[in-house]
mmCIF file of C-alpha atoms and ligand atoms in Angstrom:
data_model
loop_
_atom_site.group_PDB
_atom_site.id
_atom_site.type_symbol
_atom_site.label_atom_id
_atom_site.label_comp_id
_atom_site.label_asym_id
_atom_site.label_seq_id
_atom_site.Cartn_x
_atom_site.Cartn_y
_atom_site.Cartn_z
ATOM 1 C CA MET I 1 2.299 13.215 -14.302
ATOM 2 C CA ARG I 2 4.576 10.179 -14.263
ATOM 3 C CA ARG I 3 3.131 7.927 -10.980
ATOM 4 C CA GLY I 4 4.643 5.483 -8.729
ATOM 5 C CA PHE I 5 2.767 2.848 -6.771
ATOM 6 C CA MET I 6 4.954 2.050 -3.435
ATOM 7 C CA ALA I 7 3.244 -0.968 -1.417
ATOM 8 C CA GLY I 8 5.938 -1.012 1.287
ATOM 9 C CA CYS I 9 7.169 -4.088 3.289
ATOM 10 C CA SER I 10 4.460 -4.333 5.190
ATOM 11 C CA LEU I 11 2.048 -4.627 2.628
ATOM 12 C CA SER I 12 4.136 -6.319 1.284
ATOM 13 C CA ALA I 13 4.500 -8.875 3.896
ATOM 14 C CA TYR I 14 0.057 -9.411 4.702
ATOM 15 C CA CYS I 15 -1.236 -9.630 1.296
ATOM 16 C CA PRO I 16 0.827 -10.142 -2.123
ATOM 17 C CA GLN I 17 -2.444 -10.912 -4.429
ATOM 18 C CA TYR I 18 -4.542 -7.822 -3.353
ATOM 19 C CA VAL I 19 -1.741 -5.351 -3.985
ATOM 20 C CA ARG I 20 -1.198 -6.818 -7.177
ATOM 21 C CA GLN I 21 -4.785 -6.761 -7.755
ATOM 22 C CA THR I 22 -4.436 -2.617 -6.301
ATOM 23 C CA VAL I 23 -1.424 -1.874 -9.556
ATOM 24 C CA ASP I 24 -2.938 -4.307 -12.244
ATOM 25 C CA TYR I 25 -6.390 -1.307 -11.227
ATOM 26 C CA LEU I 26 -4.361 1.758 -10.860
ATOM 27 C CA LYS I 27 -2.556 0.809 -14.634
ATOM 28 C CA GLU I 28 -6.349 0.982 -16.154
ATOM 29 C CA PHE I 29 -5.938 4.826 -15.057
ATOM 30 C CA TYR I 30 -2.291 5.712 -15.078
ATOM 31 C CA PRO I 31 -0.850 3.425 -18.472
ATOM 32 C CA GLU I 32 3.187 4.248 -17.331
ATOM 33 C CA LEU I 33 2.466 3.443 -13.830
ATOM 34 C CA SER I 34 6.369 2.812 -12.570
ATOM 35 C CA ILE I 35 6.636 0.180 -9.209
ATOM 36 C CA ILE I 36 8.680 0.421 -6.749
ATOM 37 C CA GLN I 37 9.276 -2.748 -4.542
ATOM 38 C CA GLU I 38 12.029 -0.823 -1.504
ATOM 39 C CA CYS I 39 12.132 -0.627 2.159
ATOM 40 C CA CYS I 40 11.698 3.310 2.662
ATOM 41 C CA GLY I 41 14.545 2.552 6.123
ATOM 42 C CA LYS I 42 12.499 4.296 8.477
ATOM 43 C CA PRO I 43 13.002 1.287 11.024
ATOM 44 C CA LEU I 44 16.675 2.386 11.087
ATOM 45 C CA TYR I 45 15.494 6.602 11.355
ATOM 46 C CA TYR I 46 13.713 5.403 14.457
ATOM 47 C CA LEU I 47 16.039 2.964 16.137
ATOM 48 C CA GLY I 48 18.170 6.604 16.131
ATOM 49 C CA GLU I 49 21.089 5.279 12.851
ATOM 50 C CA GLN I 50 19.989 8.296 11.184
ATOM 51 C CA ALA I 51 23.081 7.807 9.037
ATOM 52 C CA LYS I 52 22.214 4.010 7.907
ATOM 53 C CA PHE I 53 18.813 5.701 7.372
ATOM 54 C CA GLU I 54 19.272 8.215 4.655
ATOM 55 C CA ARG I 55 21.881 6.126 2.691
ATOM 56 C CA GLN I 56 18.517 3.307 3.034
ATOM 57 C CA PHE I 57 16.455 6.414 2.042
ATOM 58 C CA GLY I 58 18.740 7.288 -0.867
ATOM 59 C CA ARG I 59 18.656 3.877 -2.368
ATOM 60 C CA LEU I 60 14.859 5.090 -2.672
ATOM 61 C CA GLU I 61 15.312 8.280 -3.549
ATOM 62 C CA GLN I 62 17.770 7.357 -6.557
ATOM 63 C CA SER I 63 15.143 4.556 -7.957
ATOM 64 C CA VAL I 64 11.878 7.229 -7.959
ATOM 65 C CA LYS I 65 14.424 9.505 -10.053
ATOM 66 C CA ASN I 66 15.518 6.960 -12.524
ATOM 67 C CA CYS I 67 11.885 5.605 -12.995
ATOM 68 C CA GLU I 68 11.261 9.287 -13.720
ATOM 69 C CA ILE I 69 8.068 9.410 -10.875
ATOM 70 C CA ASP I 70 6.526 12.710 -10.862
ATOM 71 C CA GLN I 71 4.123 11.309 -8.025
ATOM 72 C CA LEU I 72 4.423 8.488 -6.003
ATOM 73 C CA ILE I 73 1.338 6.847 -4.564
ATOM 74 C CA THR I 74 1.908 4.807 -1.377
ATOM 75 C CA ALA I 75 -0.430 2.478 0.434
ATOM 76 C CA CYS I 76 1.497 2.054 3.842
ATOM 77 C CA GLU I 77 1.251 5.862 6.345
ATOM 78 C CA GLY I 78 5.286 4.467 7.110
ATOM 79 C CA CYS I 79 6.640 5.085 3.928
ATOM 80 C CA LEU I 80 4.289 8.148 3.012
ATOM 81 C CA SER I 81 5.179 10.204 6.395
ATOM 82 C CA MET I 82 9.371 9.458 5.539
ATOM 83 C CA VAL I 83 9.020 10.373 2.031
ATOM 84 C CA GLN I 84 6.619 13.295 3.025
ATOM 85 C CA ARG I 85 9.262 14.385 5.467
ATOM 86 C CA SER I 86 12.070 14.397 2.765
ATOM 87 C CA LYS I 87 10.143 16.534 0.742
ATOM 88 C CA GLN I 88 12.499 15.210 -2.465
ATOM 89 C CA PHE I 89 9.299 14.361 -4.370
ATOM 90 C CA GLU I 90 5.645 14.524 -4.768
ATOM 91 C CA SER I 91 3.981 11.795 -2.579
ATOM 92 C CA ILE I 92 -0.227 11.087 -2.107
ATOM 93 C CA SER I 93 -1.616 8.057 -0.407
ATOM 94 C CA LEU I 94 -2.687 5.661 -2.626
ATOM 95 C CA TRP I 95 -6.836 6.266 -0.601
ATOM 96 C CA THR I 96 -7.023 9.353 -1.836
ATOM 97 C CA VAL I 97 -6.076 8.214 -4.716
ATOM 98 C CA LEU I 98 -8.369 5.938 -4.651
ATOM 99 C CA ALA I 99 -11.152 8.518 -2.999
ATOM 100 C CA GLN I 100 -10.599 10.588 -6.368
ATOM 101 C CA ILE I 101 -11.057 7.804 -9.177
ATOM 102 C CA GLY I 102 -13.689 6.313 -7.338
ATOM 103 C CA LEU I 103 -13.985 2.308 -5.805
ATOM 104 C CA PRO I 104 -13.944 -0.313 -9.159
ATOM 105 C CA GLU I 105 -17.020 -0.839 -10.465
ATOM 106 C CA ALA I 106 -17.240 -4.532 -8.279
ATOM 107 C CA ALA I 107 -16.633 -3.037 -5.498
ATOM 108 C CA ILE I 108 -18.870 -0.247 -5.048
ATOM 109 C CA GLY I 109 -21.671 -0.822 -2.427
ATOM 110 C CA LYS I 110 -21.442 -4.888 -2.354
ATOM 111 C CA ALA I 111 -21.727 -4.934 0.685
ATOM 112 C CA LYS I 112 -25.317 -2.108 1.472
ATOM 113 C CA ASP I 113 -26.564 -5.565 3.666
ATOM 114 C CA SER I 114 -24.213 -6.482 6.036
ATOM 115 C CA ASP I 115 -24.928 -5.740 9.100
ATOM 116 C CA MET I 116 -21.263 -5.123 9.849
ATOM 117 C CA VAL I 117 -20.326 -1.539 11.567
ATOM 118 C CA PHE I 118 -16.731 -1.123 11.699
ATOM 119 C CA THR I 119 -14.424 1.407 13.450
ATOM 120 C CA ILE I 120 -11.704 2.942 12.386
ATOM 121 C CA HIS I 121 -8.357 3.326 13.939
ATOM 122 C CA ASP I 122 -6.014 5.851 11.855
ATOM 123 C CA PRO I 123 -2.217 4.530 11.831
ATOM 124 C CA CYS I 124 -0.352 7.811 14.025
ATOM 125 C CA PRO I 125 2.499 8.697 11.743
ATOM 126 C CA THR I 126 0.177 10.511 9.443
ATOM 127 C CA ARG I 127 -2.277 11.804 12.626
ATOM 128 C CA ASP I 128 -2.367 15.169 10.577
ATOM 129 C CA ASN I 129 -3.159 13.931 7.110
ATOM 130 C CA VAL I 130 -7.412 15.106 7.573
ATOM 131 C CA ALA I 131 -7.489 14.168 3.566
ATOM 132 C CA MET I 132 -6.955 11.008 3.590
ATOM 133 C CA GLN I 133 -8.639 9.993 6.689
ATOM 134 C CA GLN I 134 -12.097 11.213 4.902
ATOM 135 C CA ALA I 135 -10.904 9.230 1.904
ATOM 136 C CA VAL I 136 -10.431 6.347 3.952
ATOM 137 C CA ILE I 137 -14.125 6.917 5.989
ATOM 138 C CA LYS I 138 -15.261 7.880 1.838
ATOM 139 C CA LEU I 139 -14.466 4.289 0.383
ATOM 140 C CA LEU I 140 -15.886 2.525 3.558
ATOM 141 C CA LYS I 141 -18.963 3.940 3.268
ATOM 142 C CA ASP I 142 -18.675 3.581 -0.406
ATOM 143 C CA LEU I 143 -17.392 -0.278 -0.324
ATOM 144 C CA GLY I 144 -21.155 -0.056 1.965
ATOM 145 C CA TYR I 145 -20.037 -0.481 5.251
ATOM 146 C CA GLN I 146 -21.353 1.457 8.222
ATOM 147 C CA VAL I 147 -18.739 3.490 9.774
ATOM 148 C CA LYS I 148 -18.453 4.163 13.541
ATOM 149 C CA ILE I 149 -15.674 7.008 13.926
ATOM 150 C CA ALA I 150 -13.637 7.310 17.195
ATOM 151 C CA LYS I 151 -13.177 9.760 19.496
ATOM 152 C CA LEU I 152 -9.559 9.147 19.522
ATOM 153 C CA SER I 153 -9.224 9.557 16.070
ATOM 154 C CA GLY I 154 -7.695 11.452 12.593
ATOM 155 C CA GLU I 155 -5.193 13.647 15.149
ATOM 156 C CA LYS I 156 -5.843 12.490 18.647
ATOM 157 C CA THR I 157 -5.526 8.795 17.177
ATOM 158 C CA LEU I 158 -3.366 6.277 19.164
ATOM 159 C CA CYS I 159 -0.375 4.103 18.649
ATOM 160 C CA CYS I 160 -1.326 0.578 17.778
ATOM 161 C CA GLY I 161 1.459 0.724 20.341
ATOM 162 C CA MET I 162 4.421 -0.552 16.989
ATOM 163 C CA GLY I 163 5.348 2.529 16.815
ATOM 164 C CA GLY I 164 8.792 3.890 17.549
ATOM 165 C CA MET I 165 10.400 -0.269 17.621
ATOM 166 C CA CYS I 166 8.561 -0.529 20.775
ATOM 167 C CA GLY I 167 8.012 -3.882 19.736
ATOM 168 C CA VAL I 168 11.512 -5.126 19.577
ATOM 169 C CA ALA I 169 12.296 -2.390 22.338
ATOM 170 C CA ASN I 170 10.165 -3.288 25.290
ATOM 171 C CA PRO I 171 7.559 -5.511 23.838
ATOM 172 C CA LYS I 172 5.488 -5.871 27.261
ATOM 173 C CA LEU I 173 4.950 -2.484 27.392
ATOM 174 C CA ALA I 174 4.017 -2.638 22.962
ATOM 175 C CA HIS I 175 1.729 -5.143 24.223
ATOM 176 C CA GLU I 176 0.534 -3.055 26.580
ATOM 177 C CA ALA I 177 -0.334 0.249 24.116
ATOM 178 C CA MET I 178 -2.214 -2.828 21.984
ATOM 179 C CA VAL I 179 -5.064 -3.939 24.581
ATOM 180 C CA HIS I 180 -5.265 -0.189 25.766
ATOM 181 C CA ARG I 181 -5.999 0.722 22.089
ATOM 182 C CA VAL I 182 -8.763 -2.114 21.306
ATOM 183 C CA GLU I 183 -10.238 -0.943 24.829
ATOM 184 C CA THR I 184 -10.367 2.736 23.865
ATOM 185 C CA LEU I 185 -12.224 1.734 20.121
ATOM 186 C CA PRO I 186 -16.570 1.716 19.873
ATOM 187 C CA THR I 187 -15.854 -1.002 18.666
ATOM 188 C CA LYS I 188 -13.915 -4.247 18.218
ATOM 189 C CA ASN I 189 -14.732 -5.139 14.743
ATOM 190 C CA ILE I 190 -11.028 -2.535 13.289
ATOM 191 C CA VAL I 191 -10.911 -1.270 10.460
ATOM 192 C CA THR I 192 -7.552 0.278 9.735
ATOM 193 C CA TYR I 193 -5.066 1.001 6.150
ATOM 194 C CA CYS I 194 -1.472 0.317 7.693
ATOM 195 C CA ALA I 195 -0.786 -3.466 7.625
ATOM 196 C CA SER I 196 1.224 -2.824 10.987
ATOM 197 C CA CYS I 197 -1.293 -1.840 12.950
ATOM 198 C CA ARG I 198 -3.704 -4.328 11.285
ATOM 199 C CA SER I 199 -1.266 -7.284 13.216
ATOM 200 C CA ALA I 200 -0.979 -4.548 15.894
ATOM 201 C CA MET I 201 -5.171 -4.514 16.183
ATOM 202 C CA MET I 202 -5.281 -8.198 16.351
ATOM 203 C CA ASN I 203 -2.507 -8.419 19.033
ATOM 204 C CA GLY I 204 -4.432 -6.217 21.418
ATOM 205 C CA GLY I 205 -7.576 -8.598 20.905
ATOM 206 C CA GLY I 206 -9.625 -7.074 18.095
ATOM 207 C CA GLN I 207 -10.542 -8.515 15.083
ATOM 208 C CA ALA I 208 -9.437 -5.870 12.463
ATOM 209 C CA TRP I 209 -9.274 -5.835 8.325
ATOM 210 C CA HIS I 210 -6.807 -4.145 5.733
ATOM 211 C CA LEU I 211 -8.756 -1.700 4.033
ATOM 212 C CA LEU I 212 -7.222 -3.418 0.749
ATOM 213 C CA ASP I 213 -9.476 -6.749 2.547
ATOM 214 C CA LEU I 214 -12.974 -5.155 2.311
ATOM 215 C CA ILE I 215 -12.233 -3.343 -1.189
ATOM 216 C CA TRP I 216 -10.949 -6.626 -2.805
ATOM 217 C CA GLY I 217 -12.429 -9.777 -0.402
ATOM 218 C CA PRO I 218 -15.323 -11.557 0.560
ATOM 219 C CA VAL I 219 -17.716 -9.123 2.194
ATOM 220 C CA VAL I 220 -17.679 -9.187 5.844
ATOM 221 C CA TYR I 221 -20.879 -9.512 8.160
ATOM 222 C CA GLN I 222 -21.597 -9.252 12.392
ATOM 223 C CA GLY I 223 -19.109 -11.848 13.847
ATOM 224 C CA ASP I 224 -17.030 -12.691 10.678
ATOM 225 C CA LYS I 225 -13.665 -13.925 11.705
ATOM 226 C CA CYS I 226 -10.881 -11.056 10.325
ATOM 227 C CA PRO I 227 -7.844 -12.880 8.167
ATOM 228 C CA GLU I 228 -5.629 -14.529 9.898
ATOM 229 C CA ASN I 229 -2.154 -12.436 11.482
ATOM 230 C CA THR I 230 0.577 -13.523 9.272
ATOM 231 C CA LEU I 231 2.691 -10.276 10.436
ATOM 232 C CA ASN I 232 3.236 -13.259 13.497
ATOM 233 C CA SER I 233 5.173 -15.791 11.596
ATOM 234 C CA THR I 234 8.290 -14.487 9.851
ATOM 235 C CA PHE I 235 8.623 -17.463 7.875
ATOM 236 C CA THR I 236 5.025 -15.504 6.633
ATOM 237 C CA ALA I 237 5.837 -12.548 5.508
ATOM 238 C CA TRP I 238 9.188 -12.766 4.028
ATOM 239 C CA LYS I 239 7.547 -15.517 1.948
ATOM 240 C CA ASN I 240 4.903 -13.256 0.729
ATOM 241 C CA ARG I 241 7.323 -10.448 0.046
ATOM 242 C CA TYR I 242 9.526 -12.560 -2.510
ATOM 243 C CA LYS I 243 5.795 -13.785 -3.771
ATOM 244 C CA THR I 244 5.005 -9.491 -4.073
ATOM 245 C CA LYS I 245 7.978 -8.973 -5.741
ATOM 246 C CA GLN I 246 7.209 -12.242 -8.360
ATOM 247 C CA LEU I 247 3.881 -11.040 -8.985
ATOM 248 C CA LEU I 248 4.651 -7.204 -10.097
ATOM 249 C CA LYS I 249 7.138 -8.147 -12.092
ATOM 250 C CA ASN I 250 4.835 -10.239 -13.807
ATOM 251 C CA SER I 251 1.994 -7.645 -14.101
ATOM 252 C CA MET V 1 28.556 7.992 28.907
ATOM 253 C CA THR V 2 26.579 9.191 26.375
ATOM 254 C CA ASN V 3 28.197 13.010 25.251
ATOM 255 C CA TYR V 4 24.737 14.389 24.551
ATOM 256 C CA ARG V 5 24.658 16.937 21.944
ATOM 257 C CA LYS V 6 24.129 20.424 23.103
ATOM 258 C CA SER V 7 20.502 20.506 20.996
ATOM 259 C CA THR V 8 19.629 17.499 22.805
ATOM 260 C CA VAL V 9 20.238 18.959 26.304
ATOM 261 C CA ASP V 10 18.832 22.393 25.134
ATOM 262 C CA GLN V 11 15.719 20.576 24.071
ATOM 263 C CA ALA V 12 15.620 18.307 27.306
ATOM 264 C CA LYS V 13 16.003 21.416 29.299
ATOM 265 C CA PHE V 14 12.568 23.589 27.111
ATOM 266 C CA ILE V 15 10.683 20.551 28.026
ATOM 267 C CA ALA V 16 11.539 20.056 31.413
ATOM 268 C CA GLU V 17 11.411 24.303 32.230
ATOM 269 C CA THR V 18 7.614 24.358 30.156
ATOM 270 C CA CYS V 19 5.856 21.292 30.722
ATOM 271 C CA SER V 20 3.533 22.553 33.445
ATOM 272 C CA SER V 21 2.564 19.226 34.624
ATOM 273 C CA CYS V 22 -1.002 19.096 33.681
ATOM 274 C CA ARG V 23 -0.562 15.354 32.695
ATOM 275 C CA ARG V 24 -2.930 15.592 29.887
ATOM 276 C CA CYS V 25 -0.161 14.081 27.759
ATOM 277 C CA MET V 26 -0.339 10.906 30.417
ATOM 278 C CA ARG V 27 -4.516 10.191 29.839
ATOM 279 C CA GLN V 28 -4.078 7.642 26.689
ATOM 280 C CA CYS V 29 0.179 7.125 26.226
ATOM 281 C CA VAL V 30 0.869 3.660 28.571
ATOM 282 C CA PHE V 31 4.734 5.095 28.679
ATOM 283 C CA LEU V 32 4.357 8.110 29.805
ATOM 284 C CA GLN V 33 2.096 6.098 32.437
ATOM 285 C CA GLN V 34 4.967 3.481 33.487
ATOM 286 C CA GLN V 35 6.663 5.752 33.765
ATOM 287 C CA GLY V 36 4.917 7.483 36.282
ATOM 288 C CA GLN V 37 6.851 10.777 36.235
ATOM 289 C CA THR V 38 5.312 14.388 34.148
ATOM 290 C CA PRO V 39 7.513 14.843 31.702
ATOM 291 C CA ALA V 40 8.936 18.203 33.530
ATOM 292 C CA GLN V 41 10.625 15.701 36.469
ATOM 293 C CA LEU V 42 11.301 12.806 33.479
ATOM 294 C CA PHE V 43 13.575 15.561 30.815
ATOM 295 C CA GLU V 44 14.826 18.051 34.749
ATOM 296 C CA ASP V 45 16.347 13.981 35.061
ATOM 297 C CA PHE V 46 18.302 13.791 32.537
ATOM 298 C CA VAL V 47 19.779 17.065 32.288
ATOM 299 C CA GLU V 48 20.942 16.765 35.480
ATOM 300 C CA LYS V 49 21.799 13.131 35.819
ATOM 301 C CA GLY V 50 23.321 13.921 31.934
ATOM 302 C CA ASP V 51 22.134 10.500 31.581
ATOM 303 C CA ILE V 52 18.775 8.058 30.948
ATOM 304 C CA ALA V 53 18.152 4.654 30.506
ATOM 305 C CA PRO V 54 17.961 3.938 27.575
ATOM 306 C CA LEU V 55 14.873 1.936 27.105
ATOM 307 C CA VAL V 56 13.342 4.841 28.064
ATOM 308 C CA PRO V 57 14.080 6.788 24.843
ATOM 309 C CA TYR V 58 13.159 3.586 23.521
ATOM 310 C CA SER V 59 9.328 2.910 24.961
ATOM 311 C CA CYS V 60 8.080 6.199 23.112
ATOM 312 C CA GLN V 61 6.643 5.180 20.950
ATOM 313 C CA LEU V 62 7.461 7.937 18.770
ATOM 314 C CA CYS V 63 3.809 8.295 18.278
ATOM 315 C CA HIS V 64 3.203 12.543 18.662
ATOM 316 C CA GLN V 65 -0.603 12.331 20.438
ATOM 317 C CA CYS V 66 1.906 13.903 23.637
ATOM 318 C CA THR V 67 1.777 16.491 21.334
ATOM 319 C CA VAL V 68 -0.991 17.089 19.654
ATOM 320 C CA VAL V 69 -3.446 17.298 23.602
ATOM 321 C CA CYS V 70 -0.202 19.330 25.215
ATOM 322 C CA PRO V 71 -1.209 23.132 25.926
ATOM 323 C CA HIS V 72 1.793 24.130 25.305
ATOM 324 C CA HIS V 73 2.513 21.466 22.232
ATOM 325 C CA LEU V 74 5.668 19.933 23.626
ATOM 326 C CA GLU V 75 7.526 17.426 21.422
ATOM 327 C CA LEU V 76 8.293 13.941 23.205
ATOM 328 C CA ALA V 77 9.039 12.202 20.456
ATOM 329 C CA ASP V 78 11.586 14.662 18.980
ATOM 330 C CA ALA V 79 13.141 15.005 22.420
ATOM 331 C CA PHE V 80 13.312 11.086 22.546
ATOM 332 C CA LEU V 81 14.282 11.045 19.231
ATOM 333 C CA ALA V 82 17.503 13.072 19.606
ATOM 334 C CA ILE V 83 18.545 10.881 22.792
ATOM 335 C CA ARG V 84 18.364 7.698 20.722
ATOM 336 C CA GLN V 85 20.296 9.508 18.109
ATOM 337 C CA ASP V 86 23.243 10.225 20.580
ATOM 338 C CA MET V 87 23.101 6.721 21.542
ATOM 339 C CA VAL V 88 23.885 5.671 18.740
ATOM 340 C CA GLN V 89 26.696 7.793 18.063
ATOM 341 C CA ALA V 90 28.340 6.402 21.454
ATOM 342 C CA ASN V 91 27.911 3.226 20.064
ATOM 343 C CA HIS V 92 29.746 3.319 17.018
ATOM 344 C CA GLY V 93 26.399 3.456 14.765
ATOM 345 C CA HIS V 94 24.618 1.035 16.994
ATOM 346 C CA THR V 95 21.901 1.312 19.435
ATOM 347 C CA PRO V 96 22.308 0.562 23.297
ATOM 348 C CA LEU V 97 19.696 -2.311 23.518
ATOM 349 C CA LYS V 98 21.242 -5.758 22.524
ATOM 350 C CA GLN V 99 17.491 -6.640 21.299
ATOM 351 C CA MET V 100 16.911 -4.159 18.219
ATOM 352 C CA LYS V 101 19.740 -6.229 16.597
ATOM 353 C CA GLY V 102 16.681 -7.707 14.925
ATOM 354 C CA VAL V 103 15.855 -4.544 13.230
ATOM 355 C CA GLU V 104 18.957 -4.116 12.209
ATOM 356 C CA LEU V 105 19.128 -7.404 10.834
ATOM 357 C CA HIS V 106 15.273 -6.726 8.981
ATOM 358 C CA GLN V 107 16.792 -3.432 6.600
ATOM 359 C CA LEU V 108 19.621 -5.720 5.590
ATOM 360 C CA LEU V 109 16.908 -7.969 4.628
ATOM 361 C CA SER V 110 15.214 -5.982 3.124
ATOM 362 C CA ARG V 111 17.973 -4.315 0.937
ATOM 363 C CA PHE V 112 18.014 -7.699 -0.824
ATOM 364 C CA ALA V 113 17.768 -8.350 -4.372
ATOM 365 C CA LEU V 114 14.868 -11.216 -3.540
ATOM 366 C CA PHE V 115 12.692 -8.324 -2.225
ATOM 367 C CA CYS V 116 13.070 -5.693 -3.993
ATOM 368 C CA TYR V 117 12.070 -4.569 -7.730
ATOM 369 C CA THR V 118 11.658 -1.554 -9.667
ATOM 370 C CA LYS V 119 10.266 -0.780 -12.791
ATOM 371 C CA LYS V 120 10.113 1.980 -15.265
ATOM 372 C CA GLY V 121 6.111 2.529 -16.544
HETATM 373 S S1 LIG B 301 5.267 10.410 21.470
HETATM 374 FE FE1 LIG B 301 5.862 8.674 23.497
HETATM 375 S S2 LIG B 301 5.729 10.650 24.576
HETATM 376 FE FE2 LIG B 301 3.901 11.081 23.069
HETATM 377 S S3 LIG B 301 2.129 9.699 23.046
HETATM 378 FE FE3 LIG B 301 3.456 8.419 22.031
HETATM 379 S S4 LIG B 301 4.319 6.871 23.086
HETATM 380 FE FE4 LIG B 301 3.534 9.034 24.671
HETATM 381 S S1 LIG B 302 0.181 17.032 28.680
HETATM 382 FE FE1 LIG B 302 1.747 19.002 28.235
HETATM 383 S S2 LIG B 302 2.462 20.406 29.829
HETATM 384 FE FE2 LIG B 302 0.774 19.058 30.467
HETATM 385 S S3 LIG B 302 2.498 17.363 31.108
HETATM 386 FE FE3 LIG B 302 2.242 16.362 29.391
HETATM 387 S S4 LIG B 302 4.462 17.562 28.511
HETATM 388 FE FE4 LIG B 302 4.151 18.688 30.270
#
């Protein structure tokens, strides 16, 4: 089976280096891995600009076809939800894949001495993807972290506040939803696996890590500060997207 | 004024008639709480007036939490998205909200070769 990897816009805007490391790791298992660095068009879908969305999604479809990809591995839950909705080609979340192939050796048990207790914020576009949610819990435990499951998680998860383009349409309401979401969680130390959700959880008053921060970055302890909120700076975000492309080009 | 599709109005009518105003969906949804109306009232108003302020459908986070907790599994997000699509149709392909222009620009930039890359493995 020929596989492809799609990081998605917001993850690329957050951490170019971790995207590159993920690709390098996946290639150890799937040497024929193709790279798709494109937008799925979900923002247009949310806007209700259906015709423009279909054109954008068509471009993605064409790239997947050109690369002869049988299964697209996505690191973004927004992308995954759009791809699965279209039913045009097979897709799977990066987290499900990582749980299957296992973490890199250096990452397994690396946090077993950490006193950190994380809770998980599940992104809302994939609330029905139980396999992926279970995979994320497994990956955190394999890293060695303690996990406290939130009552409003899995299928019942809440939106981070940015869903549906609410962050742009009604920023005040979006911020209130972010604060509300953080308040519903059992701890303020939050792990999520969508870069946009991570940014929202920080804006809502939480300390939030992306799962890739924990796989590739340093071990985190109680009281540690999470990485800075790069998505709040438009300039840094676009610079990072360019950097991700360059790093992948040379991979 | 927007000309709503029959399917959009039917969806709204279905919610207005089926929603039992139990408010379960409102417990965790800041958006619905701020509307101050149950979905039955909100969609009944829409059907009666034949229109709605654009900021209302555009404030829904389209997250489907309401559907999960609703005893009738009502799809509020789908109804709000359909209303958005009709508003866009009536506004020559653009959202009626000025603050959304940035999203269109963002999408345009996302297509630039500077940020896109595909490599067949
Ligand atoms: S889909 Fe909209 S109405 Fe339903 S819970 Fe989410 S924000 Fe509230
Ligand atoms: S949960 Fe369903 S029935 Fe209850 S108020 Fe909300 S939409 Fe109406």
